[in-house]
Coordinates of C-alpha atoms in Angstrom, one line a residue:
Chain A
X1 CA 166.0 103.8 165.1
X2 CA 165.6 100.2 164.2
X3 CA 161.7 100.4 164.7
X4 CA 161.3 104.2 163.0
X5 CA 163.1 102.3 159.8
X6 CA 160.4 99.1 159.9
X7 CA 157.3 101.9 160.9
X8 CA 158.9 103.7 157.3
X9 CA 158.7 100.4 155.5
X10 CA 155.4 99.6 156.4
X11 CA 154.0 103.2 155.3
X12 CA 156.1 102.9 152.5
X13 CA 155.0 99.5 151.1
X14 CA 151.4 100.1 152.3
X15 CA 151.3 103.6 149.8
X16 CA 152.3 101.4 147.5
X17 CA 150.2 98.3 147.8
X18 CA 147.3 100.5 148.2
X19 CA 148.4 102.3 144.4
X20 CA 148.4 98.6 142.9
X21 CA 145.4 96.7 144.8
X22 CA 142.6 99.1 145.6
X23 CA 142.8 101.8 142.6
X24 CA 139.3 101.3 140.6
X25 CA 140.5 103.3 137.8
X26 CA 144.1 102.2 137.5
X27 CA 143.3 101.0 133.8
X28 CA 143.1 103.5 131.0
X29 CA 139.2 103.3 130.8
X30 CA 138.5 103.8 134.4
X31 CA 141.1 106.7 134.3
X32 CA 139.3 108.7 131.6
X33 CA 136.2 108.1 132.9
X34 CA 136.4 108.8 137.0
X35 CA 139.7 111.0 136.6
X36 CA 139.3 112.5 133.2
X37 CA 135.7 113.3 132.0
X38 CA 134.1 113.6 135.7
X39 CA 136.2 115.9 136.9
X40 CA 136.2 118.3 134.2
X41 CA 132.2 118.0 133.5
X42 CA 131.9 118.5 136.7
X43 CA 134.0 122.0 136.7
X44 CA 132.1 122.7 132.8
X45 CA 128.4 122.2 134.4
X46 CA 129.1 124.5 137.4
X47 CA 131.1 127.5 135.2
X48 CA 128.5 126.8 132.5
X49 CA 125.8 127.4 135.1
X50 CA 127.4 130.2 137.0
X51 CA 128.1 132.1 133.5
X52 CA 124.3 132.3 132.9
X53 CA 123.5 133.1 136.1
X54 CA 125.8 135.9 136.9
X55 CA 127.6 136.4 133.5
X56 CA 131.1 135.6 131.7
X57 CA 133.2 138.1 134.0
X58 CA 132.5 135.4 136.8
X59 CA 133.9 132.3 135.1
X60 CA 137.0 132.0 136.6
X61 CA 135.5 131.9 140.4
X62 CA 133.3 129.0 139.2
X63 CA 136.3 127.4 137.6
X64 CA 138.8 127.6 140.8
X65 CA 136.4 126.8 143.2
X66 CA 135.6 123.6 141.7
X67 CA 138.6 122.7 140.3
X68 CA 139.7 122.7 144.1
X69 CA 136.4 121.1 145.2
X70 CA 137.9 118.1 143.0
X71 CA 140.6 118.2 146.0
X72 CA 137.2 116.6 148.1
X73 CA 137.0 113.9 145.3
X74 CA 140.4 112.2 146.0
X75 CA 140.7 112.9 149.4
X76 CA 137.5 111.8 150.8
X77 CA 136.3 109.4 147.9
X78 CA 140.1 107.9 147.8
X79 CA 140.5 107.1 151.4
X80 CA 136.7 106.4 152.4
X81 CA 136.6 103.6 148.9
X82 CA 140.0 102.0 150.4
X83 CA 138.6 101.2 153.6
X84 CA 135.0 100.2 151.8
X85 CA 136.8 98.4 149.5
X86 CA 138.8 96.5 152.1
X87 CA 136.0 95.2 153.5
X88 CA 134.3 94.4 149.7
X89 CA 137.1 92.6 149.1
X90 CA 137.1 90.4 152.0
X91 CA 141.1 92.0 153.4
X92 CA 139.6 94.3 156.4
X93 CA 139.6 91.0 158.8
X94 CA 143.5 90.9 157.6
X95 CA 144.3 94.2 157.8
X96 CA 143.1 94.8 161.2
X97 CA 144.7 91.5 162.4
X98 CA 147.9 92.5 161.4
X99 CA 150.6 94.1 163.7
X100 CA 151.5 96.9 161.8
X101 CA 151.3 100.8 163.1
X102 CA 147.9 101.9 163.4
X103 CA 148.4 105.4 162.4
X104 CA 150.8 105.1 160.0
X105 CA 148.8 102.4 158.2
X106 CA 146.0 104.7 158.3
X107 CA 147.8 108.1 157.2
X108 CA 149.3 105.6 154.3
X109 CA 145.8 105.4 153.0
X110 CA 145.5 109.2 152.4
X111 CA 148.9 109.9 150.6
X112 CA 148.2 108.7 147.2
X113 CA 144.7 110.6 147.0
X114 CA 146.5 113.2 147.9
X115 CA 148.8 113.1 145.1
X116 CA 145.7 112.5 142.9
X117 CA 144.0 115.2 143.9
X118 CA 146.7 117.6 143.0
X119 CA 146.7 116.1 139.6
X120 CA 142.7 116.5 139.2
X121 CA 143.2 120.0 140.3
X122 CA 145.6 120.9 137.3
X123 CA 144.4 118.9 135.1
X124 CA 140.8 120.4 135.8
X125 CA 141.9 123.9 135.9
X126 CA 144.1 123.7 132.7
X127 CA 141.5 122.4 130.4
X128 CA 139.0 125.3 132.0
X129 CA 141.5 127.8 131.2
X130 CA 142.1 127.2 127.6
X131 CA 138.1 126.3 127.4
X132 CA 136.8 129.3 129.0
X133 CA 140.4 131.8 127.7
X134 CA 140.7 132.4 131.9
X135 CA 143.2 135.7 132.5
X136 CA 145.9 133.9 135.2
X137 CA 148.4 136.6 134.2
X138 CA 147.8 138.5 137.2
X139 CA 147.7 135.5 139.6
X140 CA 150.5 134.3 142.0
X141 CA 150.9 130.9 140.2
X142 CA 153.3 129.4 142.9
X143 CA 150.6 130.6 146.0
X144 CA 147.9 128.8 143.7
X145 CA 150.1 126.1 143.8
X146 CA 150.5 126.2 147.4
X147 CA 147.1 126.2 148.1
X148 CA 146.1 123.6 146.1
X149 CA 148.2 120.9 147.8
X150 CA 147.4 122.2 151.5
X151 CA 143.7 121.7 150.1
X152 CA 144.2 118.4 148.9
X153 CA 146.0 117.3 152.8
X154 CA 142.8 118.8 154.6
X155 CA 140.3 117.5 152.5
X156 CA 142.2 114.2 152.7
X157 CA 141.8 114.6 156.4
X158 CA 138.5 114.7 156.4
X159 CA 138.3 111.6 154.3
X160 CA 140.3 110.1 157.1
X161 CA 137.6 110.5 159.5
X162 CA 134.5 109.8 157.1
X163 CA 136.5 106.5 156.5
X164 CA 137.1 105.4 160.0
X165 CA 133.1 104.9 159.9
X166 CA 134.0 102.6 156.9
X167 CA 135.0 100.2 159.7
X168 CA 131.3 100.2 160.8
X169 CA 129.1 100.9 158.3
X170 CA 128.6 98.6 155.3
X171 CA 127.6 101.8 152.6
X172 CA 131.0 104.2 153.0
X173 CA 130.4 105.0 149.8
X174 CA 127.1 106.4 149.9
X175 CA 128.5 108.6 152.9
X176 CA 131.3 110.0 150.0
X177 CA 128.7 110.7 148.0
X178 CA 126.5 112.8 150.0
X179 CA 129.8 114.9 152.1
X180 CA 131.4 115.4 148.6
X181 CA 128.1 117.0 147.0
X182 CA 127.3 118.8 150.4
X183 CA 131.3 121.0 150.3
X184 CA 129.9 121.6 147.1
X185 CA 126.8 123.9 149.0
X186 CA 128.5 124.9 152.1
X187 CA 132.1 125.7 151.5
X188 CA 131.9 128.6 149.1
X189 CA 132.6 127.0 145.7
X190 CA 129.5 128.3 143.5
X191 CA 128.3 131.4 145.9
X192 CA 129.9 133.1 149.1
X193 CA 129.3 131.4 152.1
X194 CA 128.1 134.6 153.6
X195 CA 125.0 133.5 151.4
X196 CA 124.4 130.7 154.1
X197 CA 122.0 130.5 157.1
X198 CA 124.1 131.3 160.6
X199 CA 124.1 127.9 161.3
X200 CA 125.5 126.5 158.5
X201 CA 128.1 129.2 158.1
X202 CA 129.4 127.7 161.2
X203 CA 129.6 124.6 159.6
X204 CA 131.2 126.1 156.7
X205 CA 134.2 127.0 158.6
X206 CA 134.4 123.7 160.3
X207 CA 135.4 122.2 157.4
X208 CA 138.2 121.4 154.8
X209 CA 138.3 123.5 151.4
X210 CA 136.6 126.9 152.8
X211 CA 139.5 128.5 153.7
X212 CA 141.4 127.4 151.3
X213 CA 139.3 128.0 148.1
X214 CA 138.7 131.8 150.0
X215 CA 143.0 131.6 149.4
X216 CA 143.2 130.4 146.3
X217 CA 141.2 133.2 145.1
X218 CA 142.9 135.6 146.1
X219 CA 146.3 133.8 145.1
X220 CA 144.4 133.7 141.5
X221 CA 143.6 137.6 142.0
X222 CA 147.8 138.4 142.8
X223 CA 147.9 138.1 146.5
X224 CA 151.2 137.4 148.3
X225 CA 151.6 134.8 150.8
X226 CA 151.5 137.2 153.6
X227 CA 148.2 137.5 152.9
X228 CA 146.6 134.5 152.9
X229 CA 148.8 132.9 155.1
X230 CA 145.7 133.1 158.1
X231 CA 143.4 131.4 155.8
X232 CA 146.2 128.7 154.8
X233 CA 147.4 128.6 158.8
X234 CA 143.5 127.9 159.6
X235 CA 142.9 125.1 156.8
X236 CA 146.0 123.4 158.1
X237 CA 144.5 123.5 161.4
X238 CA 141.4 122.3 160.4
X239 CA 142.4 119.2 158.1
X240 CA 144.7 118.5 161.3
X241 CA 142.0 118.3 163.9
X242 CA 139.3 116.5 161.1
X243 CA 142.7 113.3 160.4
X244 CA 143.5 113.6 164.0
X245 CA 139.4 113.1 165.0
X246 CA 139.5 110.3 162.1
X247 CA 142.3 108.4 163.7
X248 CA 140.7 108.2 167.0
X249 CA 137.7 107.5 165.7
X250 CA 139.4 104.8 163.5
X251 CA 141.0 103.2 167.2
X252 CA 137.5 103.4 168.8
X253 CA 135.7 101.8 166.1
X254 CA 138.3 99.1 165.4
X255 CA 137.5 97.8 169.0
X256 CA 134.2 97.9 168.1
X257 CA 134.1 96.2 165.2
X258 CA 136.6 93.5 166.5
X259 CA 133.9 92.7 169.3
X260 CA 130.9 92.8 166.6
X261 CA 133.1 90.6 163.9
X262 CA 131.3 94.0 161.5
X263 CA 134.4 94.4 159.6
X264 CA 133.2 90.9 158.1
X265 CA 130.1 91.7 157.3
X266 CA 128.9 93.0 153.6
Chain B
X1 CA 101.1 86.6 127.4
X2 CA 104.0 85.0 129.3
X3 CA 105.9 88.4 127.7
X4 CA 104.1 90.6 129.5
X5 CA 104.1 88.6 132.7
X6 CA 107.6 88.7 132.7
X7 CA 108.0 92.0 131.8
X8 CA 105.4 92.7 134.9
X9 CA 107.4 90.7 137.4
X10 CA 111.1 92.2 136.3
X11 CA 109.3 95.7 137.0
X12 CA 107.7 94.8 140.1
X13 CA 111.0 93.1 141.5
X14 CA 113.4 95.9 139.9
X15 CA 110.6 98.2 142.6
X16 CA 110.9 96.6 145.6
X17 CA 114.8 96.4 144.7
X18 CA 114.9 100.5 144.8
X19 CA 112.8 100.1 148.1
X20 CA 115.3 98.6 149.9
X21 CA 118.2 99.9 148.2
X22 CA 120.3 103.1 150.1
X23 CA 121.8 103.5 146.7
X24 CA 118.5 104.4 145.4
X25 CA 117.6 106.8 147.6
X26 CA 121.1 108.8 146.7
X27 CA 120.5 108.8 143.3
X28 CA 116.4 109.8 142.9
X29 CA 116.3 112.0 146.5
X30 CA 119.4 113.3 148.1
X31 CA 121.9 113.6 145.0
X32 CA 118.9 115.7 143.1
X33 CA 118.1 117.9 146.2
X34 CA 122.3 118.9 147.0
X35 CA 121.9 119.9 142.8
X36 CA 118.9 121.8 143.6
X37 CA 120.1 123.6 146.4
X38 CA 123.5 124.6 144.5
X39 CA 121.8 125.7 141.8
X40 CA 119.2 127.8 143.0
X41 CA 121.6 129.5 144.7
X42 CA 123.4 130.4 141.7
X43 CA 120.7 131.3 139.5
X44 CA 119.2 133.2 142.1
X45 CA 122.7 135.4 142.6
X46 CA 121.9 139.1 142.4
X47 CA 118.3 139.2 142.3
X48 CA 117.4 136.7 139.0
X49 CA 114.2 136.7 137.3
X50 CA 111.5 134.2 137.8
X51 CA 112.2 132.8 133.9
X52 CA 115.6 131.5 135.7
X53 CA 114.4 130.2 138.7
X54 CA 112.9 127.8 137.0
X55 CA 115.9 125.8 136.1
X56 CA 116.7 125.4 139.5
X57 CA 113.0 124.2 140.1
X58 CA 112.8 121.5 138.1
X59 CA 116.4 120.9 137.3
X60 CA 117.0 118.6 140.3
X61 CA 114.1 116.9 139.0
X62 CA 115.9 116.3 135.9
X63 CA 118.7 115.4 137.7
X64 CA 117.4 112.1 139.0
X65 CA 115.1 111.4 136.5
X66 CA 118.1 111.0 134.2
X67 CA 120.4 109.7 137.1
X68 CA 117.8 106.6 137.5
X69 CA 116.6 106.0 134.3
X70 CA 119.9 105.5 133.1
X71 CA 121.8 103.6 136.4
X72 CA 118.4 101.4 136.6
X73 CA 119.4 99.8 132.9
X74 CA 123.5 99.9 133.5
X75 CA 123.0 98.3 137.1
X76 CA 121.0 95.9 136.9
X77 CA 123.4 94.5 133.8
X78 CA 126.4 95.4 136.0
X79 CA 125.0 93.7 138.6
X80 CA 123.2 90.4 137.3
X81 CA 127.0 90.2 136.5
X82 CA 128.3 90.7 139.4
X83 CA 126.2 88.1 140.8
X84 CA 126.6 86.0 138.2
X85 CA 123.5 85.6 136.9
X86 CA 123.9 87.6 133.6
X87 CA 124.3 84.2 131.5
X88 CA 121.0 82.7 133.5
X89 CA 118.7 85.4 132.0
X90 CA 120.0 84.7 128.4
X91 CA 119.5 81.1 128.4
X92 CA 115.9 81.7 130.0
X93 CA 113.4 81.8 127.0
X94 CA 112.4 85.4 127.9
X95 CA 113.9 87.6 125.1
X96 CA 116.3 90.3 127.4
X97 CA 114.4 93.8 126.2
X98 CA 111.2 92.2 128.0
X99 CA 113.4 91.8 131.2
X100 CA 115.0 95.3 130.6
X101 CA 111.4 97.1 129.8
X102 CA 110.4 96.0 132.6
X103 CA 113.6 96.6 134.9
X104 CA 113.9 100.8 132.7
X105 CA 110.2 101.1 133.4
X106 CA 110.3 100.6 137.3
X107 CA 113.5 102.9 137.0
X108 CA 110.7 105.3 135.1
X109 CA 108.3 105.4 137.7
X110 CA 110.9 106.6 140.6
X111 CA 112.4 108.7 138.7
X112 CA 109.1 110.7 138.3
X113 CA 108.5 111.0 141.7
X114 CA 112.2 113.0 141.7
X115 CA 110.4 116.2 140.8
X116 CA 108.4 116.1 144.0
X117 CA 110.7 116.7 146.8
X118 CA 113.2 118.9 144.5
X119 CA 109.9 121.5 143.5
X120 CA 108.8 121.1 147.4
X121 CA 112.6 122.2 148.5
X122 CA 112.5 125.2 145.6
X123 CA 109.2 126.5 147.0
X124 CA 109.7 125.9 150.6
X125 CA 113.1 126.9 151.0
X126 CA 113.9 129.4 147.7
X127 CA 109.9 130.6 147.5
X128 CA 110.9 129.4 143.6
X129 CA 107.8 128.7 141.3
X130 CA 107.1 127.5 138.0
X131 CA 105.9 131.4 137.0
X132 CA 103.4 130.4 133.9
X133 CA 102.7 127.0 133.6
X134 CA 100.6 125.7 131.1
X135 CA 99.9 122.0 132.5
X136 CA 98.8 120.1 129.3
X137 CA 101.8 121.7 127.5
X138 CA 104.1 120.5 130.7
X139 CA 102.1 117.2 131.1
X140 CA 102.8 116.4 127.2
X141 CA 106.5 117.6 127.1
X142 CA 106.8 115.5 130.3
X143 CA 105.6 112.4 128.5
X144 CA 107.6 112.8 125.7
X145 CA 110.7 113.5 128.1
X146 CA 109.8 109.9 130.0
X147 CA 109.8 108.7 126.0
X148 CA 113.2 109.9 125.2
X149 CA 114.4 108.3 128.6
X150 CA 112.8 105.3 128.5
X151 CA 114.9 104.9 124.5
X152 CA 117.7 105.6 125.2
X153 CA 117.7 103.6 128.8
X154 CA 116.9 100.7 126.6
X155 CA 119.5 101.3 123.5
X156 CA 122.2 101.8 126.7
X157 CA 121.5 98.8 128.4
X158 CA 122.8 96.3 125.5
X159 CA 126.0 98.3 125.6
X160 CA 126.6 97.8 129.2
X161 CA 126.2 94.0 128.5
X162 CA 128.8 94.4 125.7
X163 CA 131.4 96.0 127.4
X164 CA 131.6 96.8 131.0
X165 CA 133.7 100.1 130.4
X166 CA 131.1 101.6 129.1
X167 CA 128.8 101.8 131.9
X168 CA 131.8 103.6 133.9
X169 CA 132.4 105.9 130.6
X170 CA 129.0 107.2 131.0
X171 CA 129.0 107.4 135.0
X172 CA 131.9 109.6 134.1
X173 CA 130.2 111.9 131.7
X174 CA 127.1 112.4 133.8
X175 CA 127.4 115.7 134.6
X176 CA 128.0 116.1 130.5
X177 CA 124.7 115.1 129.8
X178 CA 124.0 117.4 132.2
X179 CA 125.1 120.2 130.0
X180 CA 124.3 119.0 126.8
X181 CA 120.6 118.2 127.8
X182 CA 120.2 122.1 129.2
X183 CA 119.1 120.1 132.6
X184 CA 119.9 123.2 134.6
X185 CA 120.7 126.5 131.9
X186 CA 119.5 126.9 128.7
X187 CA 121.9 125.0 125.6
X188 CA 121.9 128.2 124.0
X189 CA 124.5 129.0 126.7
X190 CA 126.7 126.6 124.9
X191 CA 129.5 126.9 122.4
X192 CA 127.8 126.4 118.7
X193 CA 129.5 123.2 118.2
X194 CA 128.2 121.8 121.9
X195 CA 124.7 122.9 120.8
X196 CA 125.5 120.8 117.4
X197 CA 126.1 117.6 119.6
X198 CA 122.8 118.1 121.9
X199 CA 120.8 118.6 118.8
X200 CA 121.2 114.7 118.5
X201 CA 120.3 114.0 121.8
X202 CA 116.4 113.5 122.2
X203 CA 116.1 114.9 126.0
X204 CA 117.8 118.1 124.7
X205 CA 114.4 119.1 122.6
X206 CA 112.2 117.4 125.1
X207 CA 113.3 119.5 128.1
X208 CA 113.5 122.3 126.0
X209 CA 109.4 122.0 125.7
X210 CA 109.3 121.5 129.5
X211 CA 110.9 124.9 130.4
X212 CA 109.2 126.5 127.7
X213 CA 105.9 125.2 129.1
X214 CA 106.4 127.2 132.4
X215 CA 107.3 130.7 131.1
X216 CA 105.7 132.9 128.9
X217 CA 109.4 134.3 127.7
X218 CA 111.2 132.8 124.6
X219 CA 110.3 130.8 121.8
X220 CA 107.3 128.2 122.0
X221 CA 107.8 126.0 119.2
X222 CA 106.3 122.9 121.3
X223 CA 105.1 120.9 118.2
X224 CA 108.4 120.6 116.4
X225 CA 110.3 120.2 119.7
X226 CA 108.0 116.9 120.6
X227 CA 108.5 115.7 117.4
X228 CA 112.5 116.0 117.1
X229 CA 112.4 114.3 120.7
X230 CA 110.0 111.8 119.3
X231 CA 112.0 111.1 115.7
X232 CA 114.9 111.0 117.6
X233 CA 113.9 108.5 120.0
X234 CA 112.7 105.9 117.5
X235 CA 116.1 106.4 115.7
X236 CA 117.8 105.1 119.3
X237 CA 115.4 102.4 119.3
X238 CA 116.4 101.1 116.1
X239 CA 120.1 100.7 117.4
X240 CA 118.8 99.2 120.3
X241 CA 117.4 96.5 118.1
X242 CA 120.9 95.8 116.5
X243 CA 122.3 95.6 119.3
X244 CA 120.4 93.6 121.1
X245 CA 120.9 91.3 117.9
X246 CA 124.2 91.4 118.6
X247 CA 124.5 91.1 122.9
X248 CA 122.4 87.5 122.0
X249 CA 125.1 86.1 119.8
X250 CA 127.9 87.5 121.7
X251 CA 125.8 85.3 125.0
X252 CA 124.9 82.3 122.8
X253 CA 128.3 82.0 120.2
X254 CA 130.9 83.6 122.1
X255 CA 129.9 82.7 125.0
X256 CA 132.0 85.8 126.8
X257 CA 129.1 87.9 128.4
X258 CA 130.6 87.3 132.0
X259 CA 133.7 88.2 131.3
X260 CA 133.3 91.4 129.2

């Protein structure tokens, strides 16, 4: 009991020193910039984009998909910076010295991005709304709801295991980059992923966000939760398997960057 | 003389900077290509017309032209001081715009080469074309588009010196300028009072020509597009003048550049 308490402190204080000490855009200016005007120009260029390709009528499957894609920008730029950062800031020597619970330092590192990318969700898909006058009267606002945090675990989840390779690899954050922008082609944001070659259609439903986004949409379009609850069941399953992938990944490359001294080098 | 050999060296070190750089390579090859396959996909939903192809074509093109010209000036401020050496190139006797032509130029020059791989990608893999282009039209639009850039890299890059939010404000509204320039749709898709705002941006008329240049649809005004992208331009450039008036006495009174 004694040692569940201490394992609970340590995630605790660990959530919170990571809020304080690694958050680039704790500050007002980095808020509205990376949290603020990204997110939603990123949302206005796709709708903006999908409404002259395929016309107004479509706006709001542009808008939900990537207002959920933002999900991806918490939960895999989040944790995959703190472990980067770690080792920019010179602390990754420390933190892996340290006795503290492997997994529950590492699951600490996903929780706030997944709290901030429920926020860039609604603040996203609120300004969209009134921008673009979106009809959610039909919608089942709590299942929207729903989905959007079980997107923002999974997504996290595969941020767990793209930042296990943070341990290793000196340019994280060039990984982020390129697996935030690629959900953006293969998980059915802008166009169904029936669209897709075989192959990557596979891939497609490997991942975080495709299930999901598929449930939100029909959330949006008045679905209960009986009906989606496959496609939520499935996206749990997947983030699962991606944070539980990540943490072994995390143990084997620990070892190997202990041996190597890499989580010193920059 | 010495100018121009210091402008020469800054551009041939800013190069072989990019060379080596993985960051580079995201923001002139891969970033561009993952917007070119997105949006060719889109535009090419339910069986679109050639006319829209072409934003997808040369869009991701766009894309990292912008992308590079821009991050090459905010960087390499950002980073001389990061590494400390921001207050080193204001007390050498080199005025800063020669170290920053040369430093936007080398950004220029891979940001050109952008439009390769993205057109090779449309072709290959979307059998996308430019459907009627009319080269010296496209060549000259594209000249007056690397004009526009190379303006308002250089009016930025004084206001990254000045204040280090800024470079993150505009990281954050990348994808605005995205819009606002017609990069990848037409501005004419925009609210009236968004078309107002990228009426004063010179790269809005500039890749207005270029789009125009490879379809025979829609307006062709090229002549009065060049020359708002032009006039505009010279107007940034006469900012960029005050403010680089102002970045040397806020090195040489204040003495606060590094911590800005």
């Amino acid at each position: 009991m004694r040692r569940l308490a201490l394992e609970v402190a340590v995630f605790v204080r660990s959530i919170w020193l990571q809020y304080v000490a690694l958050f680039q855009w704790a500050t007002i200016n980095g808020y509205i910039a990376y949290k603020l005007l990204l997110p939603v120009t990123q949302i206005l260029f796709f709708v903006e984009l999908g409404v002259y390709a395929t016309g107004r009528q479509n706006a709001l499957y542009f808008a939900l998909g990537n207002a959920l894609q933002l999900t991806a920008n918490a939960g895999i730029f989040g944790v995959i910076a703190t472990v980067a950062n770690e080792r920019q800031y010179g602390t990754l020597p420390l933190l892996l010295a340290s006795p503290a619970n492997r997994l529950v330092t590492f699951l600490s590192r996903a929780i706030v991005n997944v709290i901030d990318g429920i926020a860039t969700v609604v603040v996203g898909l609120v300004i969209t709304v009134i921008l673009f006058g979106l009809d959610l009267h039909r919608a089942n606002l709590p299942l929207l709801g729903l989905c959007v945090v079980v997107i923002s675990l999974t997504t996290a989840g595969l941020g767990l295991m793209f930042g296990s390779i943070g341990l290793v690899m000196r340019d994280a954050i060039i990984l982020a980059n390129v697996v935030y922008y690629l959900l953006l082609i293969v998980c059915g944001i802008n166009f169904p992923v029936s669209r897709l070659p075989f192959v990557l259609q596979l891939v497609s439903y490997s991942l975080p966000l495709t299930r999901g986004v598929q449930a939100a949409r029909e959330a949006a379009a008045g679905a209960s939760i009986g009906q989606v609850s496959g496609l939520l069941a499935g996206e749990l399953m997947i983030g699962l398997l991606w944070a539980l992938g990540g943490y072994a990944l995390f143990r084997i490359l620990e070892s190997w960057a202990r041996r190597g001294g890499l989580q010193e080098a920059y | 003389m010495s100018l121009i050999r210091a402008g020469w060296r800054a551009f041939v070190i800013t190069i072989r900077m990019r060379v080596i750089s993985t960051w580079s390579y995201l923001s002139w090859l891969v970033f561009p290509m993952l917007f070119t396959i997105v949006g060719l996909y889109v535009l090419s939903s339910g069986g679109a017309s050639s006319s829209r192809l072409v934003y997808g074509v040369l869009g991701g093109g766009l894309i990292g032209y912008w992308s590079v010209a821009y991050l090459d000036a905010g960087n390499s401020i950002q980073d001389e001081r990061w590494s400390g050496t921001l207050e080193q190139i204001f007390a050498t006797p080199t005025p800063i715009w020669v170290i920053l032509f040369g430093k936007v130029c080398a950004g220029l020059v891979f940001g050109l080469v952008s439009f390769l791989p993205n057109a090779a990608l449309a072709y290959f893999g979307f059998h996308a074309v430019l459907p009627a282009l009319d080269p010296w039209k496209f060549v000259i639009s594209l000249g007056v588009l690397t004009l526009s850039f190379f303006c308002i890299a250089l009016t930025l890059a004084p206001l990254f010196a000045l204040w280090r939010w800024a470079f993150s404000m505009l990281n954050g509204f990348e994808l605005g300028v995205y819009i606002l320039c017609g990069f990848m749709f037409p501005i004419a898709a925009l609210a009236s009072w968004a078309q107002g705002v990228a009426g004063v941006l010179a790269p809005t008329w500039a890749v207005r020509a270029l789009y125009a240049s490879t379809v025979m649809q829609g307006p062709h005004d090229f002549t009065l597009w060049w020359l708002a992208a032009i006039g505009l331009s010279v107007v940034y450039l006469a900012g960029a003048y005050f403010l680089y008036g102002l970045v040397e006495r806020e090195a040489r009174v204040s003495g606060e550049l590094a911590l800005a």
